[in-house]
Short mmCIF file of C-alpha atoms in Angstrom, two decimals:
data_model
loop_
_atom_site.label_atom_id
_atom_site.label_comp_id
_atom_site.label_asym_id
_atom_site.label_seq_id
_atom_site.Cartn_x
_atom_site.Cartn_y
_atom_site.Cartn_z
CA UNK M 64 -71.20 -60.68 44.17
CA UNK M 65 -73.17 -62.00 41.20
CA UNK M 66 -74.58 -65.47 42.12
CA UNK M 67 -74.49 -66.51 38.52
CA UNK M 68 -71.04 -65.83 38.00
CA UNK M 69 -70.14 -69.52 37.50
CA UNK M 70 -72.93 -69.95 35.12
CA UNK M 71 -72.07 -67.08 33.30
CA UNK M 72 -68.24 -68.61 33.10
CA UNK M 73 -69.56 -72.15 31.93
CA UNK M 74 -71.94 -70.45 29.27
CA UNK M 75 -69.10 -68.55 28.07
CA UNK M 76 -66.92 -71.60 27.84
CA UNK M 77 -69.44 -73.74 25.94
CA UNK M 78 -70.63 -71.06 23.54
CA UNK M 79 -67.20 -69.58 22.59
CA UNK M 80 -66.14 -73.50 22.54
CA UNK M 81 -63.25 -72.51 24.75
CA UNK M 82 -60.90 -75.56 25.51
CA UNK M 83 -57.65 -76.11 27.40
CA UNK M 84 -54.74 -75.49 25.55
CA UNK M 85 -52.73 -78.66 24.88
CA UNK M 86 -49.94 -79.84 27.44
CA UNK M 87 -47.62 -79.83 24.41
CA UNK M 88 -48.21 -76.11 23.97
CA UNK M 89 -46.76 -75.62 27.50
CA UNK M 90 -43.94 -78.11 27.23
CA UNK M 91 -42.88 -76.57 23.93
CA UNK M 92 -42.90 -73.02 25.29
CA UNK M 93 -40.67 -74.10 28.23
CA UNK M 94 -38.28 -75.97 25.93
CA UNK M 95 -38.41 -73.02 23.72
CA UNK M 96 -37.59 -70.31 26.59
CA UNK M 97 -34.69 -72.83 27.78
CA UNK M 98 -33.55 -72.93 24.04
CA UNK M 99 -33.03 -69.21 23.67
CA UNK M 100 -31.55 -68.87 27.21
CA UNK M 101 -28.80 -71.50 25.92
CA UNK M 102 -29.09 -69.60 22.63
CA UNK M 103 -28.04 -66.32 24.34
CA UNK M 104 -25.23 -67.91 26.47
CA UNK M 105 -23.81 -69.48 23.15
CA UNK M 106 -23.54 -66.12 21.44
CA UNK M 107 -22.55 -64.46 24.60
CA UNK M 108 -19.54 -66.95 24.88
CA UNK M 109 -18.62 -66.49 21.08
CA UNK M 110 -18.57 -62.54 21.96
CA UNK M 111 -16.25 -63.51 24.63
CA UNK M 112 -13.93 -65.67 22.57
CA UNK M 113 -13.63 -62.60 20.13
CA UNK M 114 -12.98 -60.42 22.81
CA UNK M 115 -10.02 -62.51 24.20
CA UNK M 116 -8.81 -62.83 20.55
CA UNK M 117 -9.10 -58.85 19.92
CA UNK M 118 -7.60 -57.93 23.24
CA UNK M 119 -4.65 -60.23 22.80
CA UNK M 120 -3.65 -59.15 19.55
CA UNK M 121 -4.34 -55.31 20.14
CA UNK M 122 -2.41 -55.45 23.31
CA UNK M 123 0.62 -56.87 21.58
CA UNK M 124 0.33 -54.02 18.97
CA UNK M 125 -0.97 -51.12 21.25
CA UNK M 126 1.69 -51.66 23.81
CA UNK M 127 4.31 -51.04 21.61
CA UNK M 128 3.34 -47.58 21.25
CA UNK M 129 4.66 -44.84 23.20
CA UNK M 130 0.98 -43.36 24.41
CA UNK M 131 -0.48 -42.85 28.03
CA UNK M 132 -2.07 -46.04 29.81
CA UNK M 133 -5.40 -44.42 29.48
CA UNK M 134 -5.10 -43.82 25.91
CA UNK M 135 -3.72 -47.33 25.40
CA UNK M 136 -6.85 -49.12 27.42
CA UNK M 137 -9.16 -46.98 25.45
CA UNK M 138 -7.48 -48.19 22.11
CA UNK M 139 -7.38 -52.06 22.96
CA UNK M 140 -10.87 -52.56 24.60
CA UNK M 141 -13.06 -54.06 21.97
CA UNK M 142 -16.33 -51.87 22.56
CA UNK M 143 -18.44 -53.88 19.97
CA UNK M 144 -17.79 -57.15 21.46
CA UNK M 145 -18.29 -55.92 24.69
CA UNK M 146 -21.58 -54.41 24.08
CA UNK M 147 -22.54 -57.41 22.31
CA UNK M 148 -21.66 -59.83 25.43
CA UNK M 149 -23.69 -57.36 27.77
CA UNK M 150 -26.67 -57.16 25.34
CA UNK M 151 -26.83 -61.40 25.19
CA UNK M 152 -26.22 -61.76 29.26
CA UNK M 153 -29.35 -59.44 29.43
CA UNK M 154 -31.16 -61.48 27.00
CA UNK M 155 -30.03 -64.55 28.98
CA UNK M 156 -31.44 -63.28 32.15
CA UNK M 157 -34.60 -62.23 30.53
CA UNK M 158 -35.10 -65.69 29.42
CA UNK M 159 -34.14 -67.46 32.60
CA UNK M 160 -36.42 -65.34 34.62
CA UNK M 161 -39.00 -66.61 32.37
CA UNK M 162 -38.59 -70.30 32.89
CA UNK M 163 -41.03 -71.70 35.15
CA UNK M 164 -38.53 -71.69 38.06
CA UNK M 165 -36.57 -68.93 37.08
CA UNK M 166 -38.29 -66.33 39.59
CA UNK M 167 -36.90 -68.08 42.41
CA UNK M 168 -33.39 -67.58 41.69
CA UNK M 169 -31.73 -64.38 42.87
CA UNK M 170 -31.36 -61.74 39.92
CA UNK M 171 -27.70 -61.16 40.85
CA UNK M 172 -27.12 -65.04 40.92
CA UNK M 173 -28.58 -65.39 37.17
CA UNK M 174 -26.12 -62.58 36.15
CA UNK M 175 -23.34 -64.24 37.74
CA UNK M 176 -24.38 -67.48 36.13
CA UNK M 177 -24.50 -66.00 32.90
CA UNK M 178 -21.12 -64.08 33.08
CA UNK M 179 -19.41 -67.17 34.28
CA UNK M 180 -20.79 -69.46 31.71
CA UNK M 181 -20.05 -66.95 28.89
CA UNK M 182 -16.39 -66.64 30.31
CA UNK M 183 -16.09 -70.46 30.60
CA UNK M 184 -17.62 -71.43 27.29
CA UNK M 185 -16.12 -68.33 25.62
CA UNK M 186 -12.61 -69.11 26.74
CA UNK M 187 -13.13 -72.66 25.47
CA UNK M 188 -14.40 -71.41 22.37
CA UNK M 189 -11.31 -69.32 21.73
CA UNK M 190 -8.73 -71.96 22.47
CA UNK M 191 -10.55 -74.16 19.70
CA UNK M 192 -10.13 -70.90 17.48
CA UNK M 193 -13.56 -69.60 17.32
CA UNK M 194 -12.61 -66.02 18.14
CA UNK M 195 -10.70 -65.75 15.07
CA UNK M 196 -13.05 -67.20 12.91
CA UNK M 197 -16.12 -65.10 14.30
CA UNK M 198 -14.15 -62.06 13.76
CA UNK M 199 -13.53 -63.03 10.20
CA UNK M 200 -17.02 -63.75 9.38
CA UNK M 201 -18.10 -60.15 10.93
CA UNK M 202 -15.57 -58.60 8.65
CA UNK M 203 -16.82 -60.23 5.65
CA UNK M 204 -20.68 -59.70 6.10
CA UNK M 205 -21.11 -56.84 8.55
CA UNK M 206 -19.98 -53.73 6.95
CA UNK M 207 -20.46 -51.61 10.20
CA UNK M 208 -18.16 -53.88 11.88
CA UNK M 209 -15.33 -53.00 9.41
CA UNK M 210 -16.23 -49.64 9.60
CA UNK M 211 -15.79 -49.43 13.62
CA UNK M 212 -12.68 -51.56 13.37
CA UNK M 213 -11.30 -49.26 10.65
CA UNK M 214 -11.97 -46.16 12.62
CA UNK M 215 -10.16 -47.73 15.72
CA UNK M 216 -7.28 -48.46 13.43
CA UNK M 217 -7.04 -44.93 12.18
CA UNK M 218 -6.28 -44.02 15.70
CA UNK M 219 -3.30 -46.15 15.24
CA UNK M 220 -2.09 -43.70 12.19
CA UNK M 221 0.09 -40.60 13.25
CA UNK M 222 3.29 -40.42 11.34
CA UNK M 223 4.27 -37.56 13.44
CA UNK M 224 4.16 -39.62 16.45
CA UNK M 225 6.06 -42.42 14.66
CA UNK M 226 3.21 -44.64 13.57
CA UNK M 227 2.46 -45.17 9.82
CA UNK M 228 -0.33 -47.28 8.70
CA UNK M 229 -1.03 -48.13 4.71
CA UNK M 230 -0.71 -50.47 1.85
CA UNK M 231 2.76 -51.50 0.24
CA UNK M 232 2.61 -50.73 -3.22
CA UNK M 233 5.96 -51.25 -4.53
CA UNK M 234 9.68 -51.88 -3.56
CA UNK M 235 12.99 -50.31 -5.07
CA UNK M 236 16.44 -51.04 -4.35
CA UNK M 237 16.47 -49.59 -0.84
CA UNK M 238 13.07 -48.62 0.06
CA UNK M 239 9.36 -49.68 -0.26
CA UNK M 240 6.51 -47.43 -1.57
CA UNK M 241 3.61 -47.08 0.63
CA UNK M 242 0.27 -45.06 0.43
CA UNK M 243 -1.29 -44.30 3.79
CA UNK M 244 -4.80 -43.93 4.73
CA UNK M 245 -4.74 -40.34 3.59
CA UNK M 246 -3.65 -41.34 0.24
CA UNK M 247 -0.36 -39.84 0.69
CA UNK M 248 2.69 -41.35 -0.81
CA UNK M 249 5.67 -42.34 1.49
CA UNK M 250 8.89 -43.78 0.54
CA UNK M 251 9.65 -46.16 3.44
CA UNK M 252 13.32 -47.47 4.45
CA UNK M 253 13.48 -50.70 6.17
CA UNK M 254 16.20 -53.54 6.61
CA UNK M 255 13.60 -56.03 6.81
CA UNK M 256 11.16 -57.47 4.41
CA UNK M 257 7.57 -56.11 4.10
CA UNK M 258 4.73 -57.76 2.43
CA UNK M 259 3.94 -56.23 -1.01
CA UNK M 260 0.29 -55.46 -1.94
CA UNK M 261 -0.44 -55.85 1.83
CA UNK M 262 -1.60 -53.42 4.58
CA UNK M 263 1.00 -53.04 7.46
CA UNK M 264 1.34 -51.01 10.47
CA UNK M 265 4.85 -49.48 10.76
CA UNK M 266 6.71 -48.12 13.90
CA UNK M 267 9.62 -45.58 13.09
CA UNK M 268 10.24 -41.75 12.59
CA UNK M 269 9.74 -39.20 9.77
CA UNK M 270 13.34 -38.57 8.28
CA UNK M 271 12.59 -36.27 5.55
CA UNK M 272 9.22 -35.11 4.11
CA UNK M 273 7.45 -38.15 2.58
CA UNK M 274 10.17 -40.50 3.83
CA UNK M 275 9.77 -42.75 6.77
CA UNK M 276 12.49 -44.99 8.41
CA UNK M 277 10.91 -48.02 10.15
CA UNK M 278 12.05 -49.66 13.06
CA UNK M 279 9.35 -52.30 13.32
CA UNK M 280 6.47 -53.50 11.41
CA UNK M 281 3.01 -55.27 12.27
CA UNK M 282 0.80 -56.90 10.02
CA UNK M 283 -2.90 -56.33 10.29
CA UNK M 284 -5.10 -58.21 12.41
CA UNK M 285 -7.18 -59.62 9.65
CA UNK M 286 -5.68 -58.09 6.80
CA UNK M 287 -9.27 -57.37 5.34
CA UNK M 288 -9.79 -53.65 6.62
CA UNK M 289 -11.41 -51.37 4.08
CA UNK M 290 -9.30 -48.86 3.22
CA UNK M 291 -10.22 -45.20 2.00
CA UNK M 292 -8.47 -45.57 -1.23
CA UNK M 293 -10.39 -48.45 -2.18
CA UNK M 294 -13.68 -47.53 -4.01
CA UNK M 295 -15.49 -50.86 -2.94
CA UNK M 296 -14.68 -53.11 -0.39
CA UNK M 297 -14.12 -56.17 -2.75
CA UNK M 298 -11.42 -54.02 -4.38
CA UNK M 299 -9.56 -53.83 -0.92
CA UNK M 300 -10.17 -57.49 -0.33
CA UNK M 301 -8.88 -58.48 -3.56
CA UNK M 302 -5.92 -56.31 -3.64
CA UNK M 303 -4.59 -57.42 -0.41
CA UNK M 304 -4.85 -60.92 -1.37
CA UNK O 21 -66.54 -100.76 50.80
CA UNK O 22 -64.63 -97.34 50.69
CA UNK O 23 -66.92 -94.23 50.36
CA UNK O 24 -66.31 -91.83 47.43
CA UNK O 25 -65.09 -88.73 48.92
CA UNK O 26 -67.38 -85.66 48.42
CA UNK O 27 -66.57 -83.23 45.83
CA UNK O 28 -66.16 -80.32 48.35
CA UNK O 29 -63.31 -82.56 50.02
CA UNK O 30 -61.28 -82.91 47.01
CA UNK O 31 -58.23 -81.32 46.85
CA UNK O 32 -57.70 -78.23 44.15
CA UNK O 33 -55.25 -80.37 42.34
CA UNK O 34 -57.76 -83.26 41.93
CA UNK O 35 -60.35 -81.03 40.77
CA UNK O 36 -57.87 -79.49 38.28
CA UNK O 37 -57.56 -83.13 36.95
CA UNK O 38 -61.25 -84.21 37.01
CA UNK O 39 -61.89 -80.89 34.98
CA UNK O 40 -59.53 -81.58 32.35
CA UNK O 41 -61.66 -84.78 31.84
CA UNK O 42 -65.06 -83.23 32.09
CA UNK O 43 -65.39 -79.33 32.11
CA UNK O 44 -68.36 -79.41 34.44
CA UNK O 45 -66.09 -79.79 37.44
CA UNK O 46 -64.82 -76.36 36.70
CA UNK O 47 -67.75 -74.91 38.50
CA UNK O 48 -66.66 -76.37 41.99
CA UNK O 49 -63.21 -74.47 41.49
CA UNK O 50 -64.78 -71.43 40.65
CA UNK O 51 -67.43 -71.67 43.66
CA UNK O 52 -64.29 -72.42 45.76
CA UNK O 53 -62.14 -69.13 44.62
CA UNK O 54 -64.71 -66.82 43.59
CA UNK O 55 -65.29 -65.35 46.77
CA UNK O 56 -61.70 -65.22 48.30
CA UNK O 57 -60.44 -63.68 44.85
CA UNK O 58 -63.24 -60.97 44.91
CA UNK O 59 -61.88 -60.10 48.32
CA UNK O 60 -58.52 -60.01 47.40
CA UNK O 61 -59.24 -57.45 44.20
CA UNK O 62 -61.31 -55.66 46.52
CA UNK O 63 -58.46 -55.17 48.80
CA UNK O 64 -56.03 -54.20 46.43
CA UNK O 65 -57.85 -52.01 44.15
CA UNK O 66 -60.77 -49.54 43.94
CA UNK O 67 -62.52 -51.37 41.30
CA UNK O 68 -66.53 -51.29 41.17
CA UNK O 69 -68.50 -54.46 41.84
CA UNK O 70 -68.88 -54.89 38.36
CA UNK O 71 -65.15 -54.30 37.22
CA UNK O 72 -64.58 -57.06 39.83
CA UNK O 73 -66.72 -59.54 38.19
CA UNK O 74 -65.20 -58.72 34.78
CA UNK O 75 -61.87 -59.29 36.25
CA UNK O 76 -62.93 -62.38 37.91
CA UNK O 77 -64.44 -63.76 34.43
CA UNK O 78 -61.33 -63.22 32.95
CA UNK O 79 -59.25 -64.57 35.63
CA UNK O 80 -61.11 -68.09 35.19
CA UNK O 81 -61.29 -68.02 31.62
CA UNK O 82 -57.67 -67.79 31.79
CA UNK O 83 -57.40 -70.42 34.32
CA UNK O 84 -59.73 -72.80 32.21
CA UNK O 85 -57.60 -72.15 29.08
CA UNK O 86 -53.98 -72.83 30.89
CA UNK O 87 -55.20 -75.62 33.09
CA UNK O 88 -52.65 -77.91 31.55
CA UNK O 89 -50.16 -75.41 32.16
CA UNK O 90 -50.42 -75.57 35.82
CA UNK O 91 -47.34 -76.38 37.66
CA UNK O 92 -48.09 -78.97 40.24
CA UNK O 93 -45.10 -78.29 42.11
CA UNK O 94 -47.09 -75.04 43.16
CA UNK O 95 -50.15 -74.76 45.15
CA UNK O 96 -53.03 -74.28 42.97
CA UNK O 97 -53.90 -71.25 45.08
CA UNK O 98 -50.59 -69.63 44.36
CA UNK O 99 -51.34 -70.30 40.84
CA UNK O 100 -54.65 -68.57 40.64
CA UNK O 101 -53.81 -65.53 42.79
CA UNK O 102 -50.72 -65.13 40.71
CA UNK O 103 -53.26 -65.06 37.49
CA UNK O 104 -55.36 -62.95 39.49
CA UNK O 105 -52.63 -60.48 40.52
CA UNK O 106 -51.60 -60.15 36.55
CA UNK O 107 -55.19 -59.43 35.90
CA UNK O 108 -55.61 -56.63 38.33
CA UNK O 109 -52.12 -55.13 37.11
CA UNK O 110 -53.24 -55.23 33.48
CA UNK O 111 -56.58 -53.77 34.29
CA UNK O 112 -54.71 -50.64 36.16
CA UNK O 113 -52.49 -50.30 33.11
CA UNK O 114 -55.61 -49.95 30.81
CA UNK O 115 -57.94 -47.83 33.12
CA UNK O 116 -54.98 -45.90 34.81
CA UNK O 117 -57.07 -46.10 37.98
CA UNK O 118 -55.36 -45.21 41.23
CA UNK O 119 -55.41 -48.33 43.63
CA UNK O 120 -57.12 -47.69 46.70
CA UNK O 121 -57.94 -50.36 49.30
CA UNK O 122 -61.20 -50.66 50.73
CA UNK O 123 -61.90 -50.23 54.09
CA UNK O 124 -62.80 -53.74 55.07
CA UNK O 125 -60.27 -54.07 57.89
CA UNK O 126 -61.22 -55.58 61.22
CA UNK O 127 -59.48 -55.45 64.70
CA UNK O 128 -58.03 -58.67 64.30
CA UNK O 129 -56.06 -57.94 61.05
CA UNK O 130 -55.28 -54.39 62.51
CA UNK O 131 -53.84 -55.86 65.60
CA UNK O 132 -51.50 -58.13 63.03
CA UNK O 133 -50.30 -55.08 61.29
CA UNK O 134 -49.85 -52.96 64.38
CA UNK O 135 -47.77 -55.72 65.78
CA UNK O 136 -45.66 -56.23 62.65
CA UNK O 137 -45.12 -52.77 62.02
CA UNK O 138 -44.61 -51.89 65.56
CA UNK O 139 -46.78 -48.84 66.18
CA UNK O 140 -48.79 -48.09 69.38
CA UNK O 141 -52.56 -48.60 68.64
CA UNK O 142 -53.95 -45.41 69.89
CA UNK O 143 -56.78 -45.19 67.52
CA UNK O 144 -60.21 -45.52 68.12
CA UNK O 145 -61.81 -49.04 67.31
CA UNK O 146 -64.51 -47.49 65.16
CA UNK O 147 -61.69 -45.61 63.33
CA UNK O 148 -59.47 -48.62 62.72
CA UNK O 149 -60.42 -49.76 59.30
CA UNK O 150 -60.71 -46.27 57.94
CA UNK O 151 -57.29 -45.14 59.36
CA UNK O 152 -55.52 -48.30 58.15
CA UNK O 153 -57.37 -48.17 54.61
CA UNK O 154 -56.06 -44.37 54.40
CA UNK O 155 -52.54 -45.39 55.11
CA UNK O 156 -52.56 -48.37 52.68
CA UNK O 157 -54.03 -46.08 50.12
CA UNK O 158 -51.15 -43.81 50.12
CA UNK O 159 -48.52 -46.81 49.78
CA UNK O 160 -47.02 -47.91 46.61
CA UNK O 161 -49.11 -50.78 44.93
CA UNK O 162 -46.46 -53.23 45.28
CA UNK O 163 -45.96 -52.67 48.97
CA UNK O 164 -49.77 -52.57 49.66
CA UNK O 165 -50.43 -55.73 47.62
CA UNK O 166 -47.55 -57.73 49.93
CA UNK O 167 -49.09 -56.70 53.09
CA UNK O 168 -52.42 -57.51 52.01
CA UNK O 169 -50.99 -61.07 50.95
CA UNK O 170 -48.90 -61.54 53.88
CA UNK O 171 -51.20 -60.20 56.90
CA UNK O 172 -54.73 -60.31 55.31
CA UNK O 173 -54.72 -63.08 52.91
CA UNK O 174 -52.13 -64.70 55.43
CA UNK O 175 -50.00 -66.22 52.62
CA UNK O 176 -46.57 -67.73 53.51
CA UNK O 177 -43.05 -66.33 51.95
CA UNK O 178 -43.16 -69.06 49.78
CA UNK O 179 -46.78 -68.72 48.30
CA UNK O 180 -46.09 -64.76 48.06
CA UNK O 181 -42.97 -65.68 46.00
CA UNK O 182 -45.14 -68.02 43.87
CA UNK O 183 -47.72 -65.23 43.23
CA UNK O 184 -45.68 -62.46 42.60
CA UNK O 185 -42.84 -64.53 40.95
CA UNK O 186 -40.07 -63.10 42.89
CA UNK O 187 -37.49 -64.88 45.07
CA UNK O 188 -38.28 -65.46 48.63
CA UNK O 189 -35.38 -63.32 49.72
CA UNK O 190 -36.97 -60.32 47.69
CA UNK O 191 -40.21 -61.22 49.44
CA UNK O 192 -39.00 -60.77 52.65
CA UNK O 193 -37.15 -57.46 51.70
CA UNK O 194 -40.17 -56.17 50.21
CA UNK O 195 -42.39 -56.75 53.22
CA UNK O 196 -39.57 -55.03 55.40
CA UNK O 197 -39.94 -52.17 53.06
CA UNK O 198 -43.51 -52.12 53.04
CA UNK O 199 -43.72 -52.12 56.85
CA UNK O 200 -41.33 -49.17 56.99
CA UNK O 201 -43.50 -47.23 54.49
CA UNK O 202 -46.92 -48.31 56.32
CA UNK O 203 -45.09 -46.71 59.50
CA UNK O 204 -43.70 -43.58 57.89
CA UNK O 205 -47.17 -42.74 56.37
CA UNK O 206 -48.99 -43.67 59.84
CA UNK O 207 -46.72 -41.24 61.89
CA UNK O 208 -46.66 -38.54 59.39
CA UNK O 209 -50.59 -38.54 59.25
CA UNK O 210 -51.72 -39.74 62.55
CA UNK O 211 -48.99 -38.38 65.16
#
C-alpha cells in the first residue's frame, strides 16, 4: 500500500478546499425523504378514497345488469385508481427504505404498513367526501381520466341487452327523446321523470325500431362525461349543466 | 492530574468530533482504517493495487465530506465499511470487472468456513487458500461478500445489516444461502 495515502488525501482535501457538508444538509435531506414518504401515503390514501367512492357507485349500477359475475367485476374495478395506489405504495416503500433506519425494517412489513396506512387514511378521507372531490377534479383536469372512464361507460351501452345510455334532448306528451352514444335518436317511453339535457343510463327493452321502454334509470356518476356527440369537452359540460 | 488519552486510544466517534474541529485529525482515521479497508476490498475484488488505492482515496474523501452525516447510533466502522462497499460496487459497474477473490486465506479462516459450511476438510494445507479462493470466485458477489464480512472480517449480524443496509433477518437468510452456494460449488468441483 502506498505509504503516503494519508498525505495524498490530506493534500487533496486542502488543494481542492474540500469541506464536510453542513449538518443542516443531512437533516434537511432526512426530513425531505420523510416528507416524500408521507406525501406518497397521502396520495395513496386519496386513491383509496376515490376507489371506495367509484366501487360503491359502480357496484350499485352494474349489479342491476344481467351480466356474468366475472364481467361485472371487470366493469366495477377502478383500474386507474388501483394502479395509482400501487404506484404510490411503491414510491412510499422506496422512500421509507431510504430513511436513515428504513433498511432495518422488513420489506414486506413496509408494504403492509403502507397499504394499511393508505386504507385507514383513505377510508377516513372517503367519509369526509374526498373521494368524490378528487374524482371530480380528475374529470375536470385530466382528459385521459375522462377518456378512460368514458370507455368504461361505453361498456354499459348495449340496447340489445336492455342498456341504453345517452343524453335526454327533449320531451313529448308520452315519451322522451334521447341521443345515444352512437348519435342515434331514440324515443324513450317511461312513466317516471327523466332529467332533461342530462346524460342518463336506462334499463329496459327495445319495443320497436328506435323505441325503448324503460323499467328504471340511473344518473351518471358525475354527469360530466365527454360524449361523442360533443365536439369539445366544454360543450358537453355546458350542455349538461 | 488526569492524563490526556493518547490519540491512538481515542474512539472512532471521538476522532470524528475532533476532525470536524481540526481536519488534521483525519489522518488518524485514515491510518486506522486504510489497511483494514484495503484488505476488505482485496478480498471481495480483483482490483489492482492502484485501483484499490484509488478506491480508498475516494472512500476517505467521501467519508470526510459526509462526516456530519455520520449516524452516531451506528458503529463508525460499519459506516466506513458501507461507504467502501458502495464504492466497490460502483467501481464494478464502471469497469465491469468480474469480482474475484485474492487467495489470502489461512488455515484459521478455512477452519471457520469449513465448520460453518459443514464440509469435510480433506484438502492439503498448501491448497487451502487456493481451493477456497476458487470456490469463492465462482460465487455470486453478494454471497461472497457476506461470507467475507461474516467469517473473514468477523462482523456481527447487526454490523453486516448496517454495512449492506439490509434487515438482520435478511442478513441471516443471505448467510445461509451463501453457505449453501459455497458447499454446492465446493462439492461440484472438489468431490
